[in-house]
Amino acid sequence: MTGRQQTPEEPRDPLERLLGLLDSIPEVSAQARPNVQVEGGRDDSPTWLTGRGWRVFARVAREATSGGREIAEFELRNGETLRASFDPERKLVFLPFSPAEAYVNYVTEAWTSSDPSRGLSSRQLNAFYRVKRLIPRAAQIRGRRMLIRRQGIPDFPSWPLDTSVSQLLRFYAYCLLLARGDAEAEFRWFWPDSYRAAVILTHDVETAEGLPLAVELADLEQALGFRSSFNLGGWYKVDPGIIRELTGRGFEIGMHGLRHDRSLFSSRAAFDAQRPELASLAARLGAEGFRSPSTYRVFDWLGELPISYDGSIPHSDPFEPQPGGCCSLWPFFIGNVVELPYTLPQDYTLFTLLGQRSPALWLEQADRIVDEYGLIHALSHPDRGYLGSTRNRDCYREFLVALSERSEIWKPLPRELATWWRRRDKAHADEPQVSRATARINDGVGEVEFRPPAGAQSLPGDAQ
Ligand SMILES: [Zn+2]
């Protein structure tokens, strides 16, 4: 599983890549990493291991020797308890699972295989899309509301915010520090300068009628100092004048697929057939980014799209026809494509399905993401019934006004964020644009805390 994010020349642990320690891991590197004791073998298929306040989906490794002191405890569904331990004599950490595998199983959404009852089957989805255009929109909304009432919001990933990857990353850093015998280590900060978090605004334009509304939305954003991206579809005619105007004003154009249905991911043959057309649409629009229609996705295939970055994977979204989530508040790589997961409830979810009349939930979520030093990624639509309605747009404005006053949040275009994530990934310790942060063991609670780079607070727009 871990192989999918690695290149042959440069095999890299995906979790190590996310953490980005600056000083090299000591010569005994294989041993200095949290060592999973594989004596006796690992179970064949992954399962849930529940720790205190979080859980991972991974294959179980049973410890052959049970020396050292316990650092964490995990419970299996059958009630069996597994220990994570640290042996200070040998400077070895024993874990009942591989942290890299647990990370990959979060971000690839491999955990969904643990719950096949969730969502609709592939055949049901195909049938649904054949008849969907015949169902009035109001009836579709009623249907979605009923489905949510019937199924409820699942326990995992937590909604609206899931901190699984954040917890795993800090646990992993804790194990690394123990194994190295250090109380702290420097790592590449997640964002440029001393920004605490980042925010990007992306929009999918659903109809030709949404295009002039996109320009109105751009006016609103520009007045508050924001730029955003508009993902356009191949199923309506686009006035090139609108693209010129938006890009001329510093906005970005992305791609929302050839047709608004599930066809791209319905089969491998369909995917291969659409790819050349997607490449020419991307060239026509000047698009570097992509969002799949209705966020349908097959993880590995997203990495084969003719794009630089994708924004189709939710951090946690039980409301989409393909529910799920990568549980990550940071970007990650799918092959050479940078994934920018969306991390706020969509406008449709907030205003239409949940009937909210204020941006309170968005603002609260943004605060919690800043606390985790993550990415705030808002996905919305300029069309009628979305932000095209005055009431919804007023809520969106209120949300932007609050964010515009937060100078500790970086506000790049999505494509700039993707470029940054590549740069950070490749950066050496002496790279001046990458700031140094500290991961430090908090002795009192046996956990690691991340300390952002010191230094003067950057002003918005300083970076890039
Ligand atoms: Zn759409």
Short mmCIF file of C-alpha atoms in Angstrom, two decimals, residues 121-132 262:
data_model
loop_
_atom_site.label_atom_id
_atom_site.label_comp_id
_atom_site.label_asym_id
_atom_site.label_seq_id
_atom_site.Cartn_x
_atom_site.Cartn_y
_atom_site.Cartn_z
CA SER A 121 -22.90 0.62 -4.63
CA SER A 122 -21.33 1.30 -7.99
CA ARG A 123 -24.34 -0.19 -9.78
CA GLN A 124 -26.79 1.88 -7.71
CA LEU A 125 -24.82 5.03 -8.49
CA ASN A 126 -24.79 4.36 -12.23
CA ALA A 127 -28.54 3.74 -12.17
CA PHE A 128 -29.06 6.89 -10.09
CA TYR A 129 -27.22 9.02 -12.65
CA ARG A 130 -29.25 7.60 -15.52
CA VAL A 131 -32.46 8.86 -13.90
CA LYS A 132 -31.14 11.88 -11.99
CA ARG A 262 -20.02 9.86 -12.56
#
